[in-house]
Amino acid sequence: MADNTVLDAAQISRVIEMAWEDRTPFAAIEYSYELTEADVILLMRQELKSSSFRLWRQRVTGRTTKHQAKRPFLVGRAYCATQYKPR
């Protein structure tokens, strides 16, 4: 990961959640947490069980909504309006 990026447990949990979401592109994670796609993959590999990591990689590999350059404009914003609800 980036040398100056240190994440606490809540931030790691949020990055994992964003990485699993179909409509959140890696660019949004990079903007929010300064983690590149490669950094997110490394984080997921470290934090998930190996079987969960393999499922996630299969899910995001080639998925157009996870890559900003491949997304058609119709997809719209990177998150749902109800995504950030009080807990």
CSV table of N, CA, C and O in Angstrom, one decimal:
chain,number,residue,atom,x,y,z
A,1,MET,N,0.8,-1.2,0.0
A,1,MET,CA,0.0,0.0,0.0
A,1,MET,C,0.9,1.2,0.0
A,1,MET,O,2.1,1.1,0.2
A,2,ALA,N,0.3,2.4,-0.2
A,2,ALA,CA,1.0,3.6,-0.2
A,2,ALA,C,1.7,3.8,1.1
A,2,ALA,O,1.2,3.5,2.1
A,3,ASP,N,2.9,4.3,1.0
A,3,ASP,CA,3.7,4.5,2.2
A,3,ASP,C,3.1,5.3,3.3
A,3,ASP,O,3.2,5.1,4.5
A,4,ASN,N,2.4,6.4,2.9
A,4,ASN,CA,1.8,7.3,3.9
A,4,ASN,C,0.4,7.0,4.3
A,4,ASN,O,-0.2,7.7,5.0
A,5,THR,N,-0.2,5.9,3.8
A,5,THR,CA,-1.5,5.5,4.0
A,5,THR,C,-1.6,4.5,5.2
A,5,THR,O,-1.2,3.4,5.0
A,6,VAL,N,-2.1,4.9,6.3
A,6,VAL,CA,-2.3,4.0,7.4
A,6,VAL,C,-3.8,4.1,7.8
A,6,VAL,O,-4.4,5.1,8.0
A,7,LEU,N,-4.5,2.9,7.7
A,7,LEU,CA,-5.9,2.9,7.9
A,7,LEU,C,-6.2,2.2,9.2
A,7,LEU,O,-5.6,1.2,9.6
A,8,ASP,N,-7.2,2.8,9.9
A,8,ASP,CA,-7.7,2.1,11.1
A,8,ASP,C,-8.7,1.0,10.8
A,8,ASP,O,-9.0,0.8,9.6
A,9,ALA,N,-9.2,0.3,11.8
A,9,ALA,CA,-10.1,-0.8,11.5
A,9,ALA,C,-11.4,-0.4,10.8
A,9,ALA,O,-11.9,-1.1,9.9
A,10,ALA,N,-11.9,0.7,11.2
A,10,ALA,CA,-13.2,1.2,10.6
A,10,ALA,C,-12.9,1.6,9.1
A,10,ALA,O,-13.8,1.3,8.3
A,11,GLN,N,-11.8,2.2,8.8
A,11,GLN,CA,-11.5,2.5,7.4
A,11,GLN,C,-11.3,1.3,6.6
A,11,GLN,O,-11.7,1.2,5.4
A,12,ILE,N,-10.6,0.3,7.1
A,12,ILE,CA,-10.4,-0.9,6.4
A,12,ILE,C,-11.7,-1.6,6.1
A,12,ILE,O,-11.9,-2.1,5.0
A,13,SER,N,-12.6,-1.6,7.1
A,13,SER,CA,-13.9,-2.2,6.9
A,13,SER,C,-14.7,-1.5,5.8
A,13,SER,O,-15.3,-2.1,5.0
A,14,ARG,N,-14.6,-0.1,5.8
A,14,ARG,CA,-15.3,0.7,4.7
A,14,ARG,C,-14.7,0.4,3.4
A,14,ARG,O,-15.4,0.3,2.4
A,15,VAL,N,-13.4,0.3,3.3
A,15,VAL,CA,-12.7,0.0,2.0
A,15,VAL,C,-13.2,-1.4,1.5
A,15,VAL,O,-13.5,-1.5,0.3
A,16,ILE,N,-13.2,-2.3,2.3
A,16,ILE,CA,-13.7,-3.7,1.9
A,16,ILE,C,-15.1,-3.6,1.5
A,16,ILE,O,-15.5,-4.2,0.4
A,17,GLU,N,-16.0,-2.9,2.2
A,17,GLU,CA,-17.4,-2.7,1.8
A,17,GLU,C,-17.5,-2.1,0.4
A,17,GLU,O,-18.2,-2.5,-0.4
A,18,MET,N,-16.7,-1.0,0.2
A,18,MET,CA,-16.7,-0.3,-1.1
A,18,MET,C,-16.2,-1.2,-2.2
A,18,MET,O,-16.7,-1.2,-3.3
A,19,ALA,N,-15.2,-2.0,-1.9
A,19,ALA,CA,-14.7,-2.9,-2.9
A,19,ALA,C,-15.7,-4.0,-3.3
A,19,ALA,O,-15.7,-4.4,-4.5
A,20,TRP,N,-16.5,-4.4,-2.4
A,20,TRP,CA,-17.5,-5.4,-2.7
A,20,TRP,C,-18.7,-4.8,-3.5
A,20,TRP,O,-19.4,-5.5,-4.2
A,21,GLU,N,-18.9,-3.5,-3.3
A,21,GLU,CA,-20.1,-2.9,-4.0
A,21,GLU,C,-19.9,-2.9,-5.5
A,21,GLU,O,-18.8,-2.5,-6.0
A,22,ASP,N,-20.9,-3.2,-6.3
A,22,ASP,CA,-20.7,-3.2,-7.7
A,22,ASP,C,-20.6,-1.9,-8.3
A,22,ASP,O,-19.8,-1.7,-9.3
A,23,ARG,N,-21.2,-0.9,-7.8
A,23,ARG,CA,-21.3,0.4,-8.4
A,23,ARG,C,-20.2,1.4,-7.9
A,23,ARG,O,-20.1,2.5,-8.4
A,24,THR,N,-19.4,1.0,-7.0
A,24,THR,CA,-18.3,1.8,-6.5
A,24,THR,C,-17.0,1.5,-7.3
A,24,THR,O,-16.4,0.5,-7.1
A,25,PRO,N,-16.6,2.5,-8.1
A,25,PRO,CA,-15.4,2.2,-8.9
A,25,PRO,C,-14.1,2.3,-8.0
A,25,PRO,O,-14.1,3.0,-7.0
A,26,PHE,N,-13.0,1.7,-8.5
A,26,PHE,CA,-11.8,1.8,-7.8
A,26,PHE,C,-11.3,3.3,-7.7
A,26,PHE,O,-10.6,3.6,-6.7
A,27,ALA,N,-11.7,4.1,-8.6
A,27,ALA,CA,-11.3,5.5,-8.6
A,27,ALA,C,-11.9,6.2,-7.4
A,27,ALA,O,-11.3,7.1,-6.8
A,28,ALA,N,-13.1,5.8,-7.0
A,28,ALA,CA,-13.8,6.4,-5.8
A,28,ALA,C,-13.0,6.0,-4.5
A,28,ALA,O,-12.9,6.8,-3.6
A,29,ILE,N,-12.5,4.7,-4.5
A,29,ILE,CA,-11.8,4.3,-3.3
A,29,ILE,C,-10.4,5.0,-3.3
A,29,ILE,O,-10.0,5.5,-2.2
A,30,GLU,N,-9.8,5.2,-4.4
A,30,GLU,CA,-8.6,5.9,-4.5
A,30,GLU,C,-8.8,7.4,-4.1
A,30,GLU,O,-8.0,7.9,-3.3
A,31,TYR,N,-9.8,8.0,-4.5
A,31,TYR,CA,-10.1,9.4,-4.1
A,31,TYR,C,-10.3,9.5,-2.6
A,31,TYR,O,-9.8,10.4,-2.0
A,32,SER,N,-11.1,8.6,-2.0
A,32,SER,CA,-11.4,8.6,-0.6
A,32,SER,C,-10.3,8.2,0.3
A,32,SER,O,-10.1,8.8,1.4
A,33,TYR,N,-9.5,7.2,-0.1
A,33,TYR,CA,-8.6,6.6,0.8
A,33,TYR,C,-7.1,6.6,0.3
A,33,TYR,O,-6.2,6.0,0.9
A,34,GLU,N,-6.9,7.1,-0.9
A,34,GLU,CA,-5.6,7.2,-1.5
A,34,GLU,C,-5.0,5.8,-1.7
A,34,GLU,O,-3.8,5.5,-1.5
A,35,LEU,N,-5.9,4.8,-2.1
A,35,LEU,CA,-5.4,3.4,-2.4
A,35,LEU,C,-5.7,3.2,-3.8
A,35,LEU,O,-6.8,3.3,-4.3
A,36,THR,N,-4.7,2.8,-4.5
A,36,THR,CA,-4.8,2.4,-5.9
A,36,THR,C,-5.5,1.1,-6.0
A,36,THR,O,-5.7,0.4,-5.0
A,37,GLU,N,-5.9,0.7,-7.2
A,37,GLU,CA,-6.5,-0.6,-7.4
A,37,GLU,C,-5.6,-1.7,-6.9
A,37,GLU,O,-6.1,-2.7,-6.3
A,38,ALA,N,-4.3,-1.7,-7.2
A,38,ALA,CA,-3.4,-2.7,-6.7
A,38,ALA,C,-3.4,-2.7,-5.2
A,38,ALA,O,-3.3,-3.8,-4.6
A,39,ASP,N,-3.4,-1.5,-4.6
A,39,ASP,CA,-3.5,-1.5,-3.1
A,39,ASP,C,-4.7,-2.1,-2.5
A,39,ASP,O,-4.7,-2.8,-1.5
A,40,VAL,N,-5.9,-1.9,-3.2
A,40,VAL,CA,-7.1,-2.5,-2.8
A,40,VAL,C,-7.0,-4.0,-2.9
A,40,VAL,O,-7.5,-4.7,-2.0
A,41,ILE,N,-6.5,-4.5,-4.0
A,41,ILE,CA,-6.3,-5.9,-4.2
A,41,ILE,C,-5.5,-6.5,-3.1
A,41,ILE,O,-5.8,-7.6,-2.5
A,42,LEU,N,-4.4,-5.9,-2.7
A,42,LEU,CA,-3.5,-6.3,-1.7
A,42,LEU,C,-4.2,-6.3,-0.3
A,42,LEU,O,-4.1,-7.3,0.4
A,43,LEU,N,-4.9,-5.3,0.0
A,43,LEU,CA,-5.7,-5.2,1.2
A,43,LEU,C,-6.7,-6.3,1.3
A,43,LEU,O,-6.8,-6.9,2.3
A,44,MET,N,-7.4,-6.5,0.2
A,44,MET,CA,-8.4,-7.6,0.2
A,44,MET,C,-7.8,-8.9,0.4
A,44,MET,O,-8.3,-9.8,1.1
A,45,ARG,N,-6.6,-9.2,-0.2
A,45,ARG,CA,-5.9,-10.4,-0.1
A,45,ARG,C,-5.5,-10.6,1.4
A,45,ARG,O,-5.6,-11.7,1.9
A,46,GLN,N,-5.1,-9.6,2.1
A,46,GLN,CA,-4.7,-9.7,3.5
A,46,GLN,C,-5.8,-9.8,4.4
A,46,GLN,O,-5.7,-10.5,5.5
A,47,GLU,N,-6.9,-9.2,4.2
A,47,GLU,CA,-8.0,-9.1,5.1
A,47,GLU,C,-9.1,-10.2,5.0
A,47,GLU,O,-9.8,-10.5,5.9
A,48,LEU,N,-9.2,-10.7,3.8
A,48,LEU,CA,-10.3,-11.7,3.5
A,48,LEU,C,-9.7,-13.1,3.6
A,48,LEU,O,-8.5,-13.4,3.4
A,49,LYS,N,-10.6,-14.1,3.9
A,49,LYS,CA,-10.2,-15.5,3.8
A,49,LYS,C,-9.9,-15.7,2.3
A,49,LYS,O,-10.4,-15.1,1.4
A,50,SER,N,-9.1,-16.7,2.0
A,50,SER,CA,-8.6,-17.0,0.7
A,50,SER,C,-9.8,-17.3,-0.3
A,50,SER,O,-9.8,-16.8,-1.4
A,51,SER,N,-10.8,-18.0,0.2
A,51,SER,CA,-11.9,-18.3,-0.6
A,51,SER,C,-12.8,-17.1,-0.9
A,51,SER,O,-13.3,-16.9,-2.0
A,52,SER,N,-12.9,-16.2,0.1
A,52,SER,CA,-13.6,-15.0,-0.1
A,52,SER,C,-12.9,-14.0,-1.1
A,52,SER,O,-13.5,-13.4,-1.9
A,53,PHE,N,-11.6,-14.0,-1.0
A,53,PHE,CA,-10.8,-13.2,-1.9
A,53,PHE,C,-10.9,-13.7,-3.3
A,53,PHE,O,-11.1,-12.9,-4.2
A,54,ARG,N,-10.9,-15.0,-3.5
A,54,ARG,CA,-11.1,-15.6,-4.9
A,54,ARG,C,-12.4,-15.2,-5.4
A,54,ARG,O,-12.6,-14.9,-6.6
A,55,LEU,N,-13.5,-15.3,-4.6
A,55,LEU,CA,-14.8,-14.9,-5.1
A,55,LEU,C,-14.9,-13.5,-5.5
A,55,LEU,O,-15.5,-13.1,-6.5
A,56,TRP,N,-14.3,-12.6,-4.6
A,56,TRP,CA,-14.3,-11.2,-4.9
A,56,TRP,C,-13.5,-10.9,-6.2
A,56,TRP,O,-14.0,-10.1,-7.1
A,57,ARG,N,-12.4,-11.5,-6.4
A,57,ARG,CA,-11.6,-11.3,-7.7
A,57,ARG,C,-12.4,-11.8,-8.9
A,57,ARG,O,-12.3,-11.1,-9.9
A,58,GLN,N,-13.0,-12.9,-8.8
A,58,GLN,CA,-13.9,-13.3,-9.9
A,58,GLN,C,-15.0,-12.3,-10.2
A,58,GLN,O,-15.3,-12.0,-11.4
A,59,ARG,N,-15.5,-11.7,-9.1
A,59,ARG,CA,-16.6,-10.8,-9.3
A,59,ARG,C,-16.2,-9.5,-9.9
A,59,ARG,O,-16.9,-9.0,-10.8
A,60,VAL,N,-15.0,-9.0,-9.6
A,60,VAL,CA,-14.6,-7.6,-10.1
A,60,VAL,C,-13.8,-7.7,-11.3
A,60,VAL,O,-13.7,-6.7,-12.0
A,61,THR,N,-13.2,-8.8,-11.6
A,61,THR,CA,-12.4,-8.9,-12.8
A,61,THR,C,-13.2,-8.6,-14.1
A,61,THR,O,-14.2,-9.3,-14.4
A,62,GLY,N,-12.9,-7.6,-14.8
A,62,GLY,CA,-13.6,-7.2,-16.0
A,62,GLY,C,-14.9,-6.5,-15.8
A,62,GLY,O,-15.6,-6.2,-16.8
A,63,ARG,N,-15.3,-6.3,-14.6
A,63,ARG,CA,-16.6,-5.7,-14.3
A,63,ARG,C,-16.5,-4.2,-14.7
A,63,ARG,O,-15.7,-3.5,-14.2
A,64,THR,N,-17.3,-3.7,-15.6
A,64,THR,CA,-17.2,-2.4,-16.1
A,64,THR,C,-17.5,-1.3,-15.1
A,64,THR,O,-17.0,-0.2,-15.1
A,65,THR,N,-18.4,-1.7,-14.1
A,65,THR,CA,-18.8,-0.7,-13.1
A,65,THR,C,-17.7,-0.4,-12.1
A,65,THR,O,-17.7,0.6,-11.4
A,66,LYS,N,-16.7,-1.3,-12.0
A,66,LYS,CA,-15.6,-1.1,-11.1
A,66,LYS,C,-14.4,-0.3,-11.7
A,66,LYS,O,-13.5,0.1,-11.0
A,67,HIS,N,-14.5,-0.1,-13.0
A,67,HIS,CA,-13.4,0.7,-13.6
A,67,HIS,C,-14.0,1.9,-14.3
A,67,HIS,O,-14.8,1.8,-15.3
A,68,GLN,N,-13.7,3.1,-13.8
A,68,GLN,CA,-14.2,4.3,-14.3
A,68,GLN,C,-14.2,4.5,-15.8
A,68,GLN,O,-15.1,5.0,-16.4
A,69,ALA,N,-13.1,4.1,-16.4
A,69,ALA,CA,-12.9,4.3,-17.9
A,69,ALA,C,-13.9,3.4,-18.7
A,69,ALA,O,-14.2,3.8,-19.8
A,70,LYS,N,-14.3,2.3,-18.1
A,70,LYS,CA,-15.2,1.4,-18.8
A,70,LYS,C,-16.6,1.7,-18.6
A,70,LYS,O,-17.5,1.1,-19.2
A,71,ARG,N,-16.9,2.6,-17.6
A,71,ARG,CA,-18.3,2.8,-17.2
A,71,ARG,C,-19.1,3.7,-18.2
A,71,ARG,O,-18.6,4.8,-18.5
A,72,PRO,N,-20.2,3.3,-18.7
A,72,PRO,CA,-21.0,4.2,-19.5
A,72,PRO,C,-21.6,5.2,-18.5
A,72,PRO,O,-21.8,5.0,-17.3
A,73,PHE,N,-22.0,6.4,-19.0
A,73,PHE,CA,-22.5,7.4,-18.2
A,73,PHE,C,-23.8,7.0,-17.5
A,73,PHE,O,-24.2,7.6,-16.5
A,74,LEU,N,-24.5,6.1,-18.1
A,74,LEU,CA,-25.8,5.7,-17.6
A,74,LEU,C,-25.7,5.1,-16.1
A,74,LEU,O,-26.7,5.1,-15.4
A,75,VAL,N,-24.6,4.6,-15.7
A,75,VAL,CA,-24.4,4.1,-14.4
A,75,VAL,C,-24.6,5.1,-13.4
A,75,VAL,O,-25.2,4.9,-12.3
A,76,GLY,N,-24.2,6.3,-13.6
A,76,GLY,CA,-24.4,7.5,-12.7
A,76,GLY,C,-23.4,7.5,-11.6
A,76,GLY,O,-22.3,7.1,-11.7
A,77,ARG,N,-23.9,7.9,-10.4
A,77,ARG,CA,-23.0,8.1,-9.3
A,77,ARG,C,-22.4,6.8,-8.8
A,77,ARG,O,-22.9,5.7,-9.1
A,78,ALA,N,-21.4,6.9,-7.9
A,78,ALA,CA,-20.7,5.7,-7.4
A,78,ALA,C,-21.4,5.1,-6.2
A,78,ALA,O,-21.0,4.0,-5.8
A,79,TYR,N,-22.4,5.7,-5.7
A,79,TYR,CA,-23.1,5.0,-4.5
A,79,TYR,C,-24.6,5.3,-4.5
A,79,TYR,O,-25.0,6.3,-5.1
A,80,CYS,N,-25.3,4.6,-3.8
A,80,CYS,CA,-26.7,4.7,-3.6
A,80,CYS,C,-27.0,5.8,-2.7
A,80,CYS,O,-26.3,6.1,-1.7
A,81,ALA,N,-28.1,6.5,-2.9
A,81,ALA,CA,-28.5,7.6,-2.0
A,81,ALA,C,-28.7,7.2,-0.5
A,81,ALA,O,-28.5,8.0,0.4
A,82,THR,N,-29.1,5.9,-0.3
A,82,THR,CA,-29.3,5.4,1.0
A,82,THR,C,-28.1,4.7,1.6
A,82,THR,O,-28.2,4.2,2.7
A,83,GLN,N,-27.0,4.8,0.9
A,83,GLN,CA,-25.8,4.0,1.3
A,83,GLN,C,-25.3,4.6,2.7
A,83,GLN,O,-24.9,3.8,3.5
A,84,TYR,N,-25.2,5.9,2.8
A,84,TYR,CA,-24.7,6.5,4.0
A,84,TYR,C,-25.8,6.8,5.0
A,84,TYR,O,-26.1,8.0,5.2
A,85,LYS,N,-26.3,5.8,5.6
A,85,LYS,CA,-27.4,6.0,6.6
A,85,LYS,C,-26.8,6.0,8.0
A,85,LYS,O,-25.8,5.3,8.3
A,86,PRO,N,-27.4,6.6,9.0
A,86,PRO,CA,-26.8,6.6,10.3
A,86,PRO,C,-26.9,5.2,10.9
A,86,PRO,O,-27.9,4.5,10.7
A,87,ARG,N,-25.9,4.9,11.7
A,87,ARG,CA,-25.9,3.6,12.3
A,87,ARG,C,-26.0,3.7,13.8
A,87,ARG,O,-25.7,4.5,14.5
